[in-house]
XYZ file of C-alpha atoms in Angstrom:
542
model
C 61.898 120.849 81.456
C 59.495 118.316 80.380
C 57.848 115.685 82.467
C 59.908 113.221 81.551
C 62.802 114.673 83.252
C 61.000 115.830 86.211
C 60.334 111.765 86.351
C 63.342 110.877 85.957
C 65.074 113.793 88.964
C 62.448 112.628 90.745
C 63.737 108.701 90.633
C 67.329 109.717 91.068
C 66.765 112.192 94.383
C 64.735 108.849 95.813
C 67.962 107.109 95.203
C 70.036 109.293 96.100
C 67.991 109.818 99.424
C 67.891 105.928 100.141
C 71.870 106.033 99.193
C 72.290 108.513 101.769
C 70.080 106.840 104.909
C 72.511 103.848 103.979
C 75.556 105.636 104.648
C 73.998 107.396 107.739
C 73.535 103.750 109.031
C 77.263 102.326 107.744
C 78.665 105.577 109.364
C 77.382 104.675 113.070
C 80.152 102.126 112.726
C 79.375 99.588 115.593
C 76.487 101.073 117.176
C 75.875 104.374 119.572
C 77.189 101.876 122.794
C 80.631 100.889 121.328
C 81.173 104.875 120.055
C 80.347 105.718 123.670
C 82.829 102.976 125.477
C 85.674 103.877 122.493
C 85.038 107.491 124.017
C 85.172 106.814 127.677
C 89.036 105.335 126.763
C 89.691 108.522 125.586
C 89.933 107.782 122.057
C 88.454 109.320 118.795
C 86.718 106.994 116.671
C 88.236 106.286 113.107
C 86.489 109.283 111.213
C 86.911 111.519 114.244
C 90.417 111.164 113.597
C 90.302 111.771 110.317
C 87.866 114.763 110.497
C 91.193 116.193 112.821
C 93.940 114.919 110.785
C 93.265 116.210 107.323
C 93.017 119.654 106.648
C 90.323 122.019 106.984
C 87.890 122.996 104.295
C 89.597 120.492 101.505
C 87.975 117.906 99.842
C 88.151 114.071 101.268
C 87.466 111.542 99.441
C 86.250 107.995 101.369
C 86.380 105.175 99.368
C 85.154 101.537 100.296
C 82.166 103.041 102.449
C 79.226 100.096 101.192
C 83.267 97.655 101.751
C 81.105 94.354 103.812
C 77.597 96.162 102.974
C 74.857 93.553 103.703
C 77.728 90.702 104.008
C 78.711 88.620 107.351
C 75.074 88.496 108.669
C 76.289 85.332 110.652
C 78.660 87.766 112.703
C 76.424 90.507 112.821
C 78.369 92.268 109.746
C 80.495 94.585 109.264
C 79.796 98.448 108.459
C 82.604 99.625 106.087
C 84.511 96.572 106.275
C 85.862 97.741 109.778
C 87.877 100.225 108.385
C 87.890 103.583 106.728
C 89.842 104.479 103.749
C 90.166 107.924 101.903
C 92.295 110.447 99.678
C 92.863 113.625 101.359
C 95.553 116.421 102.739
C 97.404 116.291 105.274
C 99.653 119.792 105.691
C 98.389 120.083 101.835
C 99.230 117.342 100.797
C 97.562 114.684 98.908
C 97.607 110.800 100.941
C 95.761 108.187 101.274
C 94.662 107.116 104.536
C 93.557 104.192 106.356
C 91.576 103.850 109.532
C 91.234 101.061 111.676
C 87.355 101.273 113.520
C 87.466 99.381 116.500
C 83.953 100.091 117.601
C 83.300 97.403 114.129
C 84.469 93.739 116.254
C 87.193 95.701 117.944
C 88.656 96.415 114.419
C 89.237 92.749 113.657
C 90.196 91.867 109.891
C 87.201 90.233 107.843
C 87.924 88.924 104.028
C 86.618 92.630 102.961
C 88.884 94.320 105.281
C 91.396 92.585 103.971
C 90.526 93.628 100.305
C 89.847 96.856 101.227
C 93.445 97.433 102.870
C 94.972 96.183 99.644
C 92.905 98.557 97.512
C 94.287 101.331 99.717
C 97.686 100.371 99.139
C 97.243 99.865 95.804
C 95.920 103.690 95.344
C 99.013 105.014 97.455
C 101.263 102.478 94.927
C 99.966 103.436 91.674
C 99.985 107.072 92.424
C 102.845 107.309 94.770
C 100.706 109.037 97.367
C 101.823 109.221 100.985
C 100.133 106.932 102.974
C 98.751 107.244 106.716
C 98.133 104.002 108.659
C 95.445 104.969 111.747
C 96.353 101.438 114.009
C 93.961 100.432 116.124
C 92.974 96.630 115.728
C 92.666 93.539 117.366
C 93.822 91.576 114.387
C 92.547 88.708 112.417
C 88.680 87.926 112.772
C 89.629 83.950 113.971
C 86.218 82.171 112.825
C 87.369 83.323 109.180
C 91.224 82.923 109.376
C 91.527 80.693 106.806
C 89.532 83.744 104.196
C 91.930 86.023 105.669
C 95.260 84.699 106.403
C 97.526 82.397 104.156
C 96.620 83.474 100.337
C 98.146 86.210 98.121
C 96.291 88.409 98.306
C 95.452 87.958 101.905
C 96.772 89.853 105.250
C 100.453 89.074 104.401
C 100.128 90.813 100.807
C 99.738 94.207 103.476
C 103.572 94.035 105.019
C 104.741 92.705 101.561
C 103.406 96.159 100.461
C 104.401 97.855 103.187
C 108.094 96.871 102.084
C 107.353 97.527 98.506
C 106.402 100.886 99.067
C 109.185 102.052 101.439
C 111.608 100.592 98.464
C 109.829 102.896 96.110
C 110.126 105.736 98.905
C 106.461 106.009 98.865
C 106.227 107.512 102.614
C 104.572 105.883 104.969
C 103.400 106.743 108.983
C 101.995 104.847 111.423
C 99.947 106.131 114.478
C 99.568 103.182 117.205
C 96.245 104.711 118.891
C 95.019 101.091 120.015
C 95.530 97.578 119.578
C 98.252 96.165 117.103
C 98.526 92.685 117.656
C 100.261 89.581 116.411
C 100.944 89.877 112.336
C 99.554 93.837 112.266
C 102.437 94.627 114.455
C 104.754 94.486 111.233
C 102.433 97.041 109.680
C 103.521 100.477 111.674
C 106.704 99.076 112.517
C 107.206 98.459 108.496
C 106.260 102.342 107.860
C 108.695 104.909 107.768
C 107.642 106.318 111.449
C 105.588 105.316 113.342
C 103.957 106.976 116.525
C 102.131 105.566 119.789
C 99.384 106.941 122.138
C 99.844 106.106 125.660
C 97.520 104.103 127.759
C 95.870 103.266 124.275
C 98.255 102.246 121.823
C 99.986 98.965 122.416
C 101.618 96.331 120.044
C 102.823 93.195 120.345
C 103.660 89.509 118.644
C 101.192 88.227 121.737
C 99.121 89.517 124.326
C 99.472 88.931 127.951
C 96.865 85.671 128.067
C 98.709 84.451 124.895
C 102.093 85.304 126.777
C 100.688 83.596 130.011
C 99.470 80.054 128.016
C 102.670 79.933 125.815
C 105.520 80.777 127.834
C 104.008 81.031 131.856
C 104.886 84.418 131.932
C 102.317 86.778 133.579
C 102.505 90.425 132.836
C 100.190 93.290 131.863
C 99.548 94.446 128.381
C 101.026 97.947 129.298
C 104.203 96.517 130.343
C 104.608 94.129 127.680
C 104.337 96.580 124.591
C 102.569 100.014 125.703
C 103.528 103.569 124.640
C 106.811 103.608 127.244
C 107.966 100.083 126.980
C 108.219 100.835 122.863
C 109.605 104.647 123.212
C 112.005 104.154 125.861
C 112.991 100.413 125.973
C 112.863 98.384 123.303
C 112.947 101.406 120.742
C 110.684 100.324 118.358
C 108.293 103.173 118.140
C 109.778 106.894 117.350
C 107.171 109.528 118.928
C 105.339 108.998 122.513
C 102.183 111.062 122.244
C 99.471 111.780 125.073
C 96.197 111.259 123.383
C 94.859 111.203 120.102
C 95.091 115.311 119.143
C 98.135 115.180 119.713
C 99.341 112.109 117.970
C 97.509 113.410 115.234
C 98.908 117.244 115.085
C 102.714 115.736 115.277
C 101.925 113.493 111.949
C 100.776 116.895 110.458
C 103.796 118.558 111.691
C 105.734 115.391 110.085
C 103.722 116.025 106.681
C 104.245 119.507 106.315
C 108.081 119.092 106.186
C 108.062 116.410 103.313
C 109.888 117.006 100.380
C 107.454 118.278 96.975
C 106.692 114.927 94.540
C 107.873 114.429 91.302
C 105.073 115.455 88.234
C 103.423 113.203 85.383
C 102.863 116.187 83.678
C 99.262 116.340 83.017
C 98.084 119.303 81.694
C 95.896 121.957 83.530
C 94.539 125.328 83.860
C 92.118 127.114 85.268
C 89.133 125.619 86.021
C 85.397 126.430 85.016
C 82.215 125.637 86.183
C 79.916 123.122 83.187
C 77.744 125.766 80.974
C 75.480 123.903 81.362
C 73.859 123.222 84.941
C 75.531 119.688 86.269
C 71.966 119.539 88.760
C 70.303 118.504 85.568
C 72.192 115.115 85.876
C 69.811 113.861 87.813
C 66.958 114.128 85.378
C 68.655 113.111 82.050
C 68.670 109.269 82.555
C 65.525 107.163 82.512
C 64.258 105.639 86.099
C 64.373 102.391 84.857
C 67.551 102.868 82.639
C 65.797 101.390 79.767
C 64.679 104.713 77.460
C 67.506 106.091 75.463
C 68.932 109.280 76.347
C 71.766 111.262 74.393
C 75.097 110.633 75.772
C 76.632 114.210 75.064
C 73.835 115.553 77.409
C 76.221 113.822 80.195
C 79.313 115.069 79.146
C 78.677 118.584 78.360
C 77.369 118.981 82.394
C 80.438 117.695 82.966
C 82.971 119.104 81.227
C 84.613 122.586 81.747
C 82.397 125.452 80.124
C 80.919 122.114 78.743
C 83.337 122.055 75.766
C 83.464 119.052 74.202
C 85.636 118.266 70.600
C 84.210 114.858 69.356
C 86.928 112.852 68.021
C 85.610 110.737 64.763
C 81.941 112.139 65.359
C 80.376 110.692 62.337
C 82.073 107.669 62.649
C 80.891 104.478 65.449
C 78.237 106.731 66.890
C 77.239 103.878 69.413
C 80.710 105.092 71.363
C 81.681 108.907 71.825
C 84.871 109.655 71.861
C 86.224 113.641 72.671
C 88.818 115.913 74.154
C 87.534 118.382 77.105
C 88.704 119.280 80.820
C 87.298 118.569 83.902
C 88.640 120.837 86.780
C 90.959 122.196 84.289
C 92.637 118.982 83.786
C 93.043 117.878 80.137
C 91.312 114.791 80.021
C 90.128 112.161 76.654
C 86.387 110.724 77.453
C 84.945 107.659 75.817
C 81.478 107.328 76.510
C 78.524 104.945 74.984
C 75.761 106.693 73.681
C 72.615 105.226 74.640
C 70.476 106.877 72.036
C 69.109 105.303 69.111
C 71.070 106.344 65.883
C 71.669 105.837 61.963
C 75.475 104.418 60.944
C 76.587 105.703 57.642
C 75.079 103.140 55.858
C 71.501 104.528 57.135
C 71.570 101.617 59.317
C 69.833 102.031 62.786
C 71.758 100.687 65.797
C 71.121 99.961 69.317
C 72.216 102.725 71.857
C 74.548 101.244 74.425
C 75.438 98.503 72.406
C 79.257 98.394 70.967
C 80.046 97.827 67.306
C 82.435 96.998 65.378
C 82.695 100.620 64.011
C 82.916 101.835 67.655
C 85.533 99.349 68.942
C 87.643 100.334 66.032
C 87.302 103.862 66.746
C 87.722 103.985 70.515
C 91.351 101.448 69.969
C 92.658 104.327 67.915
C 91.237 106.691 70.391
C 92.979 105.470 73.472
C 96.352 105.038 71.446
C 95.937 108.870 70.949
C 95.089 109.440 74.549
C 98.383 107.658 75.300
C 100.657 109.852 73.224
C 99.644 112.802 74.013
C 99.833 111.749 77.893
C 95.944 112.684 78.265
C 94.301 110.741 81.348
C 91.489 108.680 80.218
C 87.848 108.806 82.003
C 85.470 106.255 80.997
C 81.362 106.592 81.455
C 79.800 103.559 81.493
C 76.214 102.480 80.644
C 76.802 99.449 77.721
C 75.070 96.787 77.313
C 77.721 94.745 75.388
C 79.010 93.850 72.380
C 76.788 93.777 68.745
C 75.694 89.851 68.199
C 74.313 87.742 66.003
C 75.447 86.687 62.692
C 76.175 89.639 60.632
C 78.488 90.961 63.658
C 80.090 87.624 63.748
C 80.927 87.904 60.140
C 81.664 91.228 60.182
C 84.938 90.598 62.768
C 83.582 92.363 66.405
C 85.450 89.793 68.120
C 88.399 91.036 66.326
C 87.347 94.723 66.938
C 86.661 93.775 70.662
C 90.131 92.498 71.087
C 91.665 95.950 69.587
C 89.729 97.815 72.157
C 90.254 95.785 74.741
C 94.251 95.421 73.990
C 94.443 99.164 73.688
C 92.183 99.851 76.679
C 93.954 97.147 78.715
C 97.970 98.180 77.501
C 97.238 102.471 78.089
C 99.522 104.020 80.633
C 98.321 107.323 81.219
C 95.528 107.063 84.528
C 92.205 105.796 83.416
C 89.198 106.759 85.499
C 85.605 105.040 85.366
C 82.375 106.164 86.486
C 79.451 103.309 85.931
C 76.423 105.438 85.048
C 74.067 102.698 83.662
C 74.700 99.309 82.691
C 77.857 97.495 82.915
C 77.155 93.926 81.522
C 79.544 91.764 79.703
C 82.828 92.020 78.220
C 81.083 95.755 77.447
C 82.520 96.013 81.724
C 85.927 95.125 80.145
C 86.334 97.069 77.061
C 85.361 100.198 79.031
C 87.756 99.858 81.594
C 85.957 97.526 84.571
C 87.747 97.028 87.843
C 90.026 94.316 86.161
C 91.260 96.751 83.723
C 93.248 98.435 86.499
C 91.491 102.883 87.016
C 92.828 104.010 89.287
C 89.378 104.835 90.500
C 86.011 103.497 89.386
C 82.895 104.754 91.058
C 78.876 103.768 90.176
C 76.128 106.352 90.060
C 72.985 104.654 92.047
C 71.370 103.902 88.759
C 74.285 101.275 87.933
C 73.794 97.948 87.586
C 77.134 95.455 87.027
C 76.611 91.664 85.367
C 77.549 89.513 82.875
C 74.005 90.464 81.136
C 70.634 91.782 81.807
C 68.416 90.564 84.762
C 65.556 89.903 81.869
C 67.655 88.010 79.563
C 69.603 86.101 82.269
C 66.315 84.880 84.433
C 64.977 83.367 80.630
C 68.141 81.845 79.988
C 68.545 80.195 83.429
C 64.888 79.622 83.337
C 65.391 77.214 79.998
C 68.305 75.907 81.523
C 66.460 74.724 84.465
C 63.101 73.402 82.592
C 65.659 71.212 79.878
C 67.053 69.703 82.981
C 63.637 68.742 84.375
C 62.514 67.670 81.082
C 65.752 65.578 80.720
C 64.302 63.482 83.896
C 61.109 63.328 82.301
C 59.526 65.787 84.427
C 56.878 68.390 83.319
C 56.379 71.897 84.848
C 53.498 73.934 84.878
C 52.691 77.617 83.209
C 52.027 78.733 86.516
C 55.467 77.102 87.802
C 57.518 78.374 85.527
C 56.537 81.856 85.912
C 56.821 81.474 89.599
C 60.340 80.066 89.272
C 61.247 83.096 86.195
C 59.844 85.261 89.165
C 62.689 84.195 91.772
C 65.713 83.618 89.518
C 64.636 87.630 88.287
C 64.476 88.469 91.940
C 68.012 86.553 93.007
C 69.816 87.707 90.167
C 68.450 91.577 90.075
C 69.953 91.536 93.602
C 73.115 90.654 92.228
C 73.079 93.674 89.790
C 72.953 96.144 92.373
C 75.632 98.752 92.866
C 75.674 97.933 96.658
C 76.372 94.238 95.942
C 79.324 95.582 93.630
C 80.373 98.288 95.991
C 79.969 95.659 99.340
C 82.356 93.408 97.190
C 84.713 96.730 95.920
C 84.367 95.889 92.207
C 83.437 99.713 92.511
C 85.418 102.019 94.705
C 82.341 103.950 95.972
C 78.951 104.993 94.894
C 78.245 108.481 94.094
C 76.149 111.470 93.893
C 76.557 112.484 90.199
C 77.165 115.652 91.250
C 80.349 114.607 92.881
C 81.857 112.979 89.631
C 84.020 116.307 88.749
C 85.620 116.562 92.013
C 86.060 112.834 92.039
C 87.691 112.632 89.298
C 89.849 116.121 89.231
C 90.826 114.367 92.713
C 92.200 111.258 91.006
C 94.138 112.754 88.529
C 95.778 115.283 90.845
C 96.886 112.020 92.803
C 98.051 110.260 89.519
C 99.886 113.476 88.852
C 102.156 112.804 91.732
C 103.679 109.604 89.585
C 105.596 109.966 86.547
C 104.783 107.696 83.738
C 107.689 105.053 83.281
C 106.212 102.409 81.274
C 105.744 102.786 77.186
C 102.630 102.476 75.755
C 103.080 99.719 73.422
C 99.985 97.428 72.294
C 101.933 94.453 71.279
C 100.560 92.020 68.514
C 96.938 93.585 67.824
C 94.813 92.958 64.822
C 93.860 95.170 62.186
């Protein structure tokens, strides 16, 4: 290895480290003193329970871990969003699973817990996954009801799912093992069965003080919706469990008796380990992300025995496009190659940077993908589309639209990982979070915009220095590099993949040497659901 690369493992294992003391911090939830109260109750904390529910030596999957990162600092914020979300089995089998952490403001629904429930639905929805609801919140966060409650994609959009899924007979189970209060008490009751830990678990429209103001009524929380009054009264809950374990070995003994899902069909066999060592991830992309590197370098540490067919390999080299399998799965990458190379004119071009060529070549790529029912993973690290005028003239817009329209139209699962850069409608084209993977994860090196810090600071620089001269105001050389200094510094924040992962444009960021499992994980889920839609591009230009 040259010294280069030792640079460059070098920068990645410091991110990776600082990655890691972040998640240390986001995992203490609401401090040491609220784990130690939630523990005199008798309760497990939310990843306790999920450490106990899922089983044993399989691979879990949290997603939405940075969910609120560095957000609310008025309310003190809120680690994980307040809740923790994941894909793993239960009685081997692959759900989804959501967990309420009430040592986070008693579990009390933020904006980004909101979102964050929703993405977990919409996981369990697209893939037909079994989902478990872990209950144990105090409701909406009332200094930010109006964020939270009334809009569509809001709190309600949660029961609306809730009866969307039970339609498609997506199962879902509910374990009461706290608070469930006013609105959230649809949510378990909404599931297919739902379960309730005494002395812990209550639910109800209102609690006793609301109970007491409203009506006059005085009564006790137990007695108005605790583990007996549901199980034996008013019937509304189906299982009475003592504590925690047990709540949480009955909904594995409920699992393990479910019916076998339906197949997509992907194709699969066994799996082998990269030829090439994956460890030398870390040392093939620049620290600063600005040298070129050689795309295939990526892929083949990726890829099973790191075979790798190149589909049109002479042909819009700033885009590779191949056939390979990751965990065995059959699986169609398209991935921008960041080195520097020659067209077949002779022409250099711009690594990272699409083409027309490319566009063209990656349309016809994913229409392939699509009949041959191969899931799609897309690696990131684009700068955007060619510009200028020769581009112009030469019809990328019209190229862009035919990957985009193919991209955007593909029914087989897509998959992104954001390696590099994501800036521009380059985040569409290769499949950005409004382009619907099922997953999309970042790499700590990623960085998500509408363009380059550099080129963004000068352009909002010039924007800001017309506007003073339009007032007839003058500004200093020593001003303006002072103000270029701050706009870099405000909008390089902005880039970060913890602002995009606090915000879930990304599902999670990554150790690179996770992006196999990651990925073999997501298409196993999307394997559970059958593919009913055609793949048809509609009117697309040629």
């Amino acid at each position: 290895m040259n010294i280069e690369f030792n640079k460059n493992e070098d920068a990645m294992k410091l991110l990776l480290a600082e990655m890691n003391l972040r998640i240390d911090k986001i995992m203490q939830g609401g401090g040491k003193k609220k784990i130690e109260k939630h523990h005199e109750k008798g309760k497990l904390t939310a990843r306790e329970r999920i450490e106990k529910l899922i089983d044993p030596g399989k691979p879990f999957f949290e997603f939405g871990t940075f969910a609120g990162y560095e957000m609310y600092p008025e309310y003190g914020g809120c680690p994980a969003g307040g809740v923790v979300t994941g894909i793993g089995y239960v009685s081997g089998r692959l759900c989804v699973i959501v967990a309420n952490d009430a040592t986070v403001k008693a579990g009390a629904w933020f904006p980004i817990t909101g979102k964050k429930n929703l993405r977990a639905q919409e996981i369990a929805i697209e893939n037909k996954l079994p989902i478990i609801y872990l209950v144990d919140s105090a409701g909406v966060f009332l200094p930010m009801q109006d964020e939270i409650f009334p809009d569509k994609e809001h709190f309600g959009r949660i029961f609306r799912n809730n009866s969307i899924m039970s339609s498609m007979g997506i199962l879902q189970i509910a374990a009461i093992m706290g608070s469930c209060v006013a609105g959230g008490a649809y949510l378990p009751i909404l599931s297919d069965e739902a379960l309730i830990v005494e002395k812990t678990g209550s639910v109800f429209l209102a609690g006793s003080y609301l109970v007491k103001s409203a009506i006059g009524e005085d009564i006790d929380n137990e007695t108005l919706g605790g583990a007996t009054t549901h199980s034996e009264i008013s019937g509304v809950t189906d299982y009475k469990m003592p504590d925690d374990q047990t709540c949480l070995n009955t909904i594995r003994s409920i699992m393990d008796k479910s019916g076998s899902p339906e197949s997509a069909g992907f194709d699969r066999i066994d799996a082998q380990d990269p030829a090439k060592d994956p460890a030398e991830l870390y040392g093939i992309l620049a620290e600063n992300n600005a040298k070129p590197y050689d795309s295939v370098d990526i892929i083949e540490r990726l890829v099973d025995g790191s075979e790798f067919v190149q589909y049109k390999k002479g042909y819009g080299k700033t885009i590779i496009c191949g056939y390979g399998r990751i965990d065995g799965w059959a699986v169609g990458i398209v991935a921008n190659q960041r080195k520097i190379i020659k067209n077949t004119k002779g022409e250099m071009q711009i690594g990272g940077v699409i083409y027309s060529d490319a566009a063209d070549k990656t349309a016809r790529f994913v229409m392939n993908c699509n009949q041959k029912k191969i899931p799609l993973v897309f690696l990131q690290d684009v700068t955007g589309f060619m510009v200028g005028s020769r581009s112009e003239h030469g019809g990328i817009i019209k190229d862009g639209a035919k990957m985009v329209n193919a991209v955007s139209n593909s029914v087989v699962p897509k998959f992104t990982v954001v390696i590099g850069n994501s800036y521009g409608a380059g985040n569409y084209a290769m499949c950005g979070k409004a382009y619907d993977p099922r997953l999309i994860v970042a790499w700590p090196t990623a960085k998500i915009a509408v363009m380059g810090g550099s080129q963004a600071a000068k352009t909002l620089l010039q924007i800001q220095v017309a506007a003073l001269k339009a007032k007839g105001e003058t500004i200093e050389p020593e001003k303006e590099k002072e103000l270029l200094d701050e706009i870099t510094r405000r909008y390089d924040s902005q880039t970060t993949p913890y602002y995009a992962a606090a915000r879930l444009w990304v599902d999670e960021i990554i150790d690179p040497l996770q992006t196999r499992q990651i990925i073999s994980t997501g298409i196993e889920a999307a394997n559970h659901s059958t593919i009913t839609r055609k793949f048809n591009v509609g009117v697309i230009q040629t």
